[in-house]
mmCIF file of C-alpha atoms in Angstrom:
data_model
loop_
_atom_site.group_PDB
_atom_site.id
_atom_site.type_symbol
_atom_site.label_atom_id
_atom_site.label_comp_id
_atom_site.label_asym_id
_atom_site.label_seq_id
_atom_site.Cartn_x
_atom_site.Cartn_y
_atom_site.Cartn_z
ATOM 1 C CA MET A 172 -91.830 -32.170 -59.040
ATOM 2 C CA GLU A 173 -91.766 -28.371 -61.449
ATOM 3 C CA ASP A 174 -94.256 -26.665 -59.319
ATOM 4 C CA CYS A 175 -92.740 -28.257 -56.189
ATOM 5 C CA ASN A 176 -92.668 -26.879 -52.074
ATOM 6 C CA LYS A 177 -89.565 -25.274 -51.258
ATOM 7 C CA VAL A 178 -87.629 -27.272 -48.715
ATOM 8 C CA TYR A 179 -85.237 -25.631 -45.863
ATOM 9 C CA SER A 180 -83.999 -28.368 -46.043
ATOM 10 C CA PRO A 181 -82.619 -32.057 -47.080
ATOM 11 C CA ILE A 182 -84.360 -34.434 -44.154
ATOM 12 C CA VAL A 183 -86.373 -33.239 -41.083
ATOM 13 C CA HIS A 184 -85.132 -32.739 -37.650
ATOM 14 C CA GLY A 185 -85.236 -36.120 -36.083
ATOM 15 C CA TYR A 186 -86.173 -39.008 -38.529
ATOM 16 C CA LYS A 187 -85.348 -42.214 -38.619
ATOM 17 C CA LEU A 188 -85.655 -43.918 -42.295
ATOM 18 C CA VAL A 189 -86.351 -47.508 -41.384
ATOM 19 C CA LYS A 190 -86.689 -50.532 -44.089
ATOM 20 C CA ASP A 191 -91.021 -50.043 -44.080
ATOM 21 C CA GLU A 192 -91.407 -53.826 -44.301
ATOM 22 C CA LYS A 193 -95.154 -53.562 -44.222
ATOM 23 C CA GLY A 194 -95.016 -50.979 -46.361
ATOM 24 C CA ARG A 195 -96.327 -50.489 -50.477
ATOM 25 C CA ALA A 196 -93.160 -51.167 -52.609
ATOM 26 C CA THR A 197 -92.523 -48.689 -55.196
ATOM 27 C CA TYR A 198 -92.017 -48.989 -58.090
ATOM 28 C CA ALA A 199 -88.042 -49.690 -57.713
ATOM 29 C CA THR A 200 -86.155 -48.685 -60.559
ATOM 30 C CA LEU A 201 -87.677 -44.952 -60.895
ATOM 31 C CA TYR A 202 -86.017 -44.798 -56.829
ATOM 32 C CA LYS A 203 -83.095 -45.953 -58.156
ATOM 33 C CA ARG A 204 -82.915 -43.729 -61.150
ATOM 34 C CA MET A 205 -83.961 -40.850 -58.369
ATOM 35 C CA ILE A 206 -80.883 -41.626 -55.974
ATOM 36 C CA GLY A 207 -78.276 -42.462 -58.795
ATOM 37 C CA PHE A 208 -79.137 -39.000 -60.041
ATOM 38 C CA LEU A 209 -78.866 -37.697 -56.154
ATOM 39 C CA MET A 210 -75.069 -39.858 -55.860
ATOM 40 C CA TYR A 211 -73.985 -37.997 -58.777
ATOM 41 C CA LEU A 212 -74.798 -34.611 -56.946
ATOM 42 C CA LEU A 213 -73.207 -35.165 -53.445
ATOM 43 C CA ALA A 214 -68.978 -34.932 -55.472
ATOM 44 C CA THR A 215 -70.078 -31.557 -54.657
ATOM 45 C CA ARG A 216 -72.812 -30.454 -52.190
ATOM 46 C CA PRO A 217 -72.018 -32.609 -48.997
ATOM 47 C CA ASP A 218 -75.171 -31.292 -47.431
ATOM 48 C CA MET A 219 -76.470 -33.866 -49.420
ATOM 49 C CA THR A 220 -74.389 -36.756 -48.320
ATOM 50 C CA LEU A 221 -75.974 -37.876 -45.171
ATOM 51 C CA SER A 222 -80.087 -37.650 -46.781
ATOM 52 C CA VAL A 223 -79.174 -39.212 -49.350
ATOM 53 C CA CYS A 224 -76.778 -41.769 -48.108
ATOM 54 C CA LEU A 225 -80.253 -42.832 -45.725
ATOM 55 C CA ASP A 226 -82.411 -44.091 -48.833
ATOM 56 C CA VAL A 227 -79.059 -45.837 -50.713
ATOM 57 C CA ARG A 228 -79.723 -48.750 -48.283
ATOM 58 C CA TYR A 229 -83.346 -48.934 -49.259
ATOM 59 C CA MET A 230 -82.779 -49.571 -52.861
ATOM 60 C CA GLU A 231 -84.103 -53.660 -53.024
ATOM 61 C CA ARG A 232 -87.244 -52.712 -51.463
ATOM 62 C CA PRO A 233 -88.337 -48.981 -51.265
ATOM 63 C CA THR A 234 -91.450 -48.289 -50.197
ATOM 64 C CA GLU A 235 -94.282 -44.957 -50.899
ATOM 65 C CA LEU A 236 -91.963 -43.618 -47.530
ATOM 66 C CA HIS A 237 -89.120 -44.413 -49.002
ATOM 67 C CA VAL A 238 -90.228 -41.534 -52.207
ATOM 68 C CA VAL A 239 -91.519 -39.928 -49.603
ATOM 69 C CA VAL A 240 -88.321 -38.645 -48.830
ATOM 70 C CA VAL A 241 -86.415 -38.624 -51.548
ATOM 71 C CA LYS A 242 -88.774 -36.211 -52.903
ATOM 72 C CA ARG A 243 -88.329 -34.245 -50.141
ATOM 73 C CA ILE A 244 -84.299 -34.221 -51.076
ATOM 74 C CA MET A 245 -84.960 -32.881 -54.513
ATOM 75 C CA ARG A 246 -87.644 -29.685 -53.448
ATOM 76 C CA TYR A 247 -84.574 -29.106 -51.323
ATOM 77 C CA LEU A 248 -82.366 -29.365 -54.163
ATOM 78 C CA LYS A 249 -84.526 -26.603 -56.156
ATOM 79 C CA ARG A 250 -84.230 -24.107 -53.174
ATOM 80 C CA THR A 251 -80.058 -24.427 -53.388
ATOM 81 C CA LEU A 252 -79.403 -24.453 -56.988
ATOM 82 C CA LYS A 253 -76.359 -22.612 -56.525
ATOM 83 C CA PHE A 254 -75.197 -23.443 -54.165
ATOM 84 C CA GLY A 255 -71.865 -25.450 -54.381
ATOM 85 C CA ILE A 256 -68.605 -24.928 -53.017
ATOM 86 C CA LEU A 257 -66.321 -21.793 -53.979
ATOM 87 C CA TYR A 258 -62.519 -22.523 -53.500
ATOM 88 C CA LYS A 259 -60.443 -19.412 -53.076
ATOM 89 C CA LYS A 260 -57.108 -18.361 -54.693
ATOM 90 C CA GLU A 261 -55.051 -17.793 -51.596
ATOM 91 C CA ILE A 262 -51.014 -18.440 -50.814
ATOM 92 C CA THR A 263 -49.897 -21.439 -50.617
ATOM 93 C CA GLY A 264 -48.764 -20.985 -46.778
ATOM 94 C CA SER A 265 -52.644 -20.456 -45.479
ATOM 95 C CA LEU A 266 -53.330 -23.885 -47.000
ATOM 96 C CA ILE A 267 -53.263 -25.696 -43.965
ATOM 97 C CA MET A 268 -55.478 -29.134 -44.055
ATOM 98 C CA GLN A 269 -57.864 -29.923 -40.622
ATOM 99 C CA GLY A 270 -60.243 -32.486 -40.493
ATOM 100 C CA TRP A 271 -63.448 -32.687 -38.759
ATOM 101 C CA THR A 272 -65.131 -36.160 -37.660
ATOM 102 C CA ASP A 273 -68.060 -37.442 -36.721
ATOM 103 C CA TYR A 274 -70.655 -40.625 -35.567
ATOM 104 C CA ASP A 275 -73.368 -41.834 -34.737
ATOM 105 C CA TYR A 276 -74.005 -44.203 -32.150
ATOM 106 C CA ALA A 277 -76.324 -47.387 -33.127
ATOM 107 C CA GLY A 278 -77.598 -44.839 -35.586
ATOM 108 C CA ASP A 279 -79.731 -46.955 -37.616
ATOM 109 C CA HIS A 280 -82.119 -48.810 -35.934
ATOM 110 C CA ASP A 281 -82.531 -51.947 -37.670
ATOM 111 C CA ASP A 282 -79.324 -52.800 -37.055
ATOM 112 C CA ARG A 283 -77.504 -50.131 -34.221
ATOM 113 C CA LYS A 284 -75.089 -50.219 -35.688
ATOM 114 C CA ASN A 285 -73.393 -46.771 -36.985
ATOM 115 C CA THR A 286 -72.888 -44.524 -39.365
ATOM 116 C CA SER A 287 -69.584 -42.102 -38.979
ATOM 117 C CA GLY A 288 -68.016 -39.031 -41.523
ATOM 118 C CA TYR A 289 -64.945 -36.963 -42.310
ATOM 119 C CA VAL A 290 -64.606 -33.804 -43.436
ATOM 120 C CA PHE A 291 -61.052 -32.383 -44.131
ATOM 121 C CA THR A 292 -60.987 -28.662 -45.488
ATOM 122 C CA ILE A 293 -57.835 -26.653 -46.576
ATOM 123 C CA GLY A 294 -58.110 -23.003 -45.996
ATOM 124 C CA LEU A 295 -62.401 -23.069 -45.215
ATOM 125 C CA SER A 296 -63.195 -25.020 -47.809
ATOM 126 C CA ALA A 297 -64.545 -28.732 -48.300
ATOM 127 C CA VAL A 298 -61.976 -31.228 -50.395
ATOM 128 C CA CYS A 299 -62.921 -33.983 -49.174
ATOM 129 C CA TRP A 300 -65.669 -35.751 -47.195
ATOM 130 C CA SER A 301 -66.727 -39.427 -46.298
ATOM 131 C CA LEU A 302 -70.183 -40.963 -44.401
ATOM 132 C CA LYS A 303 -69.905 -44.915 -44.456
ATOM 133 C CA LYS A 304 -72.014 -47.406 -42.544
ATOM 134 C CA ARG A 305 -69.821 -48.976 -39.895
ATOM 135 C CA PRO A 306 -69.937 -53.558 -40.758
ATOM 136 C CA ILE A 307 -69.313 -53.897 -36.910
ATOM 137 C CA VAL A 308 -71.358 -52.728 -33.663
ATOM 138 C CA THR A 309 -69.351 -50.512 -30.872
ATOM 139 C CA LEU A 310 -70.317 -51.141 -27.501
ATOM 140 C CA SER A 311 -69.535 -47.428 -26.388
ATOM 141 C CA THR A 312 -69.743 -44.137 -27.617
ATOM 142 C CA THR A 313 -65.749 -44.358 -27.048
ATOM 143 C CA GLU A 314 -65.295 -46.941 -30.006
ATOM 144 C CA ALA A 315 -67.449 -45.264 -32.107
ATOM 145 C CA GLU A 316 -65.868 -42.895 -31.329
ATOM 146 C CA PHE A 317 -62.670 -44.339 -31.727
ATOM 147 C CA VAL A 318 -63.619 -46.260 -35.777
ATOM 148 C CA SER A 319 -64.240 -42.508 -36.614
ATOM 149 C CA VAL A 320 -61.481 -40.867 -35.758
ATOM 150 C CA VAL A 321 -59.215 -44.430 -37.222
ATOM 151 C CA SER A 322 -61.210 -44.186 -40.927
ATOM 152 C CA SER A 323 -59.817 -40.657 -41.123
ATOM 153 C CA ALA A 324 -56.633 -40.964 -39.889
ATOM 154 C CA CYS A 325 -56.619 -43.190 -42.987
ATOM 155 C CA GLN A 326 -57.838 -40.884 -45.314
ATOM 156 C CA CYS A 327 -55.575 -38.365 -43.445
ATOM 157 C CA ILE A 328 -52.541 -39.845 -44.757
ATOM 158 C CA TRP A 329 -53.370 -40.548 -47.874
ATOM 159 C CA MET A 330 -54.007 -36.007 -48.142
ATOM 160 C CA ARG A 331 -51.334 -35.172 -46.827
ATOM 161 C CA ALA A 332 -49.079 -37.467 -49.595
ATOM 162 C CA VAL A 333 -51.044 -35.834 -51.844
ATOM 163 C CA LEU A 334 -50.482 -32.404 -51.203
ATOM 164 C CA ASP A 335 -46.916 -33.727 -50.209
ATOM 165 C CA HIS A 336 -46.774 -34.841 -54.157
ATOM 166 C CA LEU A 337 -48.235 -31.855 -55.563
ATOM 167 C CA TYR A 338 -45.129 -29.400 -53.474
ATOM 168 C CA LEU A 339 -47.981 -28.293 -50.752
ATOM 169 C CA LYS A 340 -45.650 -30.406 -47.994
ATOM 170 C CA GLN A 341 -48.351 -30.359 -44.378
ATOM 171 C CA SER A 342 -45.716 -27.873 -41.996
ATOM 172 C CA GLY A 343 -46.860 -30.238 -38.321
ATOM 173 C CA CYS A 344 -48.454 -32.445 -37.233
ATOM 174 C CA THR A 345 -52.363 -32.377 -38.748
ATOM 175 C CA ILE A 346 -55.458 -31.147 -36.634
ATOM 176 C CA ILE A 347 -58.556 -33.892 -36.433
ATOM 177 C CA ASN A 348 -61.052 -32.071 -34.148
ATOM 178 C CA CYS A 349 -63.389 -34.781 -32.239
ATOM 179 C CA ASP A 350 -66.191 -34.109 -29.417
ATOM 180 C CA ASN A 351 -66.088 -37.111 -26.973
ATOM 181 C CA SER A 352 -63.372 -36.485 -25.101
ATOM 182 C CA SER A 353 -62.547 -39.637 -24.053
ATOM 183 C CA SER A 354 -61.175 -41.066 -27.459
ATOM 184 C CA ILE A 355 -58.546 -37.453 -26.797
ATOM 185 C CA LYS A 356 -57.520 -38.930 -23.617
ATOM 186 C CA LEU A 357 -57.797 -42.932 -24.449
ATOM 187 C CA SER A 358 -55.287 -41.587 -27.430
ATOM 188 C CA ARG A 359 -53.051 -40.418 -25.376
ATOM 189 C CA ASN A 360 -52.612 -42.001 -22.454
ATOM 190 C CA SER A 361 -50.465 -44.941 -22.710
ATOM 191 C CA ILE A 362 -52.209 -47.185 -20.687
ATOM 192 C CA MET A 363 -55.102 -49.476 -21.499
ATOM 193 C CA HIS A 364 -57.876 -50.070 -19.020
ATOM 194 C CA GLY A 365 -60.076 -53.040 -18.830
ATOM 195 C CA ARG A 366 -63.659 -51.411 -20.940
ATOM 196 C CA CYS A 367 -61.588 -51.244 -24.433
ATOM 197 C CA LYS A 368 -59.207 -53.642 -24.568
ATOM 198 C CA HIS A 369 -60.676 -55.081 -26.973
ATOM 199 C CA ILE A 370 -61.073 -51.994 -29.642
ATOM 200 C CA SER A 371 -56.193 -52.271 -29.019
ATOM 201 C CA VAL A 372 -55.792 -52.586 -32.276
ATOM 202 C CA ARG A 373 -56.780 -48.957 -33.541
ATOM 203 C CA TYR A 374 -55.785 -47.413 -29.612
ATOM 204 C CA HIS A 375 -52.600 -48.964 -31.271
ATOM 205 C CA PHE A 376 -53.100 -47.758 -34.688
ATOM 206 C CA LEU A 377 -54.061 -44.250 -33.345
ATOM 207 C CA ARG A 378 -51.765 -43.422 -30.726
ATOM 208 C CA GLY A 379 -48.890 -44.261 -32.895
ATOM 209 C CA LEU A 380 -49.558 -41.951 -35.069
ATOM 210 C CA CYS A 381 -50.156 -38.722 -31.949
ATOM 211 C CA ASN A 382 -46.346 -40.625 -31.568
ATOM 212 C CA ASP A 383 -45.617 -38.796 -34.840
ATOM 213 C CA GLU A 384 -47.360 -36.371 -34.643
ATOM 214 C CA ILE A 385 -48.541 -37.211 -38.158
ATOM 215 C CA ILE A 386 -52.761 -35.657 -36.426
ATOM 216 C CA GLU A 387 -53.674 -33.663 -33.619
ATOM 217 C CA LEU A 388 -56.584 -34.727 -32.366
ATOM 218 C CA LYS A 389 -58.944 -31.079 -31.176
ATOM 219 C CA PHE A 390 -61.801 -30.974 -28.958
ATOM 220 C CA CYS A 391 -64.349 -29.063 -30.420
ATOM 221 C CA ARG A 392 -68.497 -28.063 -28.634
ATOM 222 C CA SER A 393 -70.335 -29.390 -30.291
ATOM 223 C CA TYR A 394 -72.778 -26.863 -32.510
ATOM 224 C CA GLU A 395 -68.603 -26.711 -33.527
ATOM 225 C CA GLN A 396 -68.212 -30.285 -35.157
ATOM 226 C CA LEU A 397 -68.213 -29.632 -39.554
ATOM 227 C CA THR A 398 -69.024 -32.890 -39.682
ATOM 228 C CA ASP A 399 -72.515 -32.999 -37.906
ATOM 229 C CA ILE A 400 -74.213 -32.194 -40.865
ATOM 230 C CA MET A 401 -73.856 -35.165 -42.876
ATOM 231 C CA THR A 402 -74.169 -37.757 -39.712
ATOM 232 C CA LYS A 403 -77.051 -36.739 -37.863
ATOM 233 C CA THR A 404 -80.333 -34.792 -38.601
ATOM 234 C CA LEU A 405 -80.471 -31.585 -38.020
ATOM 235 C CA LYS A 406 -82.084 -28.579 -36.838
ATOM 236 C CA VAL A 407 -83.225 -26.450 -39.446
ATOM 237 C CA ASP A 408 -81.722 -23.715 -38.170
ATOM 238 C CA THR A 409 -78.404 -25.695 -36.976
ATOM 239 C CA PHE A 410 -78.570 -27.092 -40.555
ATOM 240 C CA ILE A 411 -78.816 -23.926 -42.544
ATOM 241 C CA LYS A 412 -75.495 -22.358 -39.888
#
């Protein structure tokens, strides 16, 4: 990979990775080593989270198709070796935490389960991020967003407690940005509609946090959604932005 061609994104826009059961199996041990190396880098490289996590799903029987995807990540990594997260020295009053959450509805073509993620920033720098394939199949985009928001809300509670312990207590509620207006309206509406009764537990938990002014759901446009970089295969221009 020393003389490889560099690329501007770790995965091709719109690409969907599948099991490739008819594909030619490759050397699994080497594949796992490459994945392990890339997973170690995720501690400081949230921009590679989606591409690496997609490859992790196929460690049981990797094929040549999966190896090609991993090699593209390496090519992207070579271009961005000096990339990292910059934490600027700020005054205490400006250390306000803000969250971003999004999902990829039925994004897995093998079992149609969702992938959801979140990013929390303090100031303008990311301090916490996660991407996870959900173990359930959601029945609507609203439910998918709810699963994602509840997960980020749980992380928000823990983060607020940590900041409080560090004498950086957050004044007021923490804003969590999402691009699904139905989820925001549902979290503020006391009426449980028939189409969302099956998510009542998550509904009451999230609504309680909103009423207690621990979190506030705020609508943001899709092009403003920071978490898209971890949940969707974006165009190169959008990814770089």
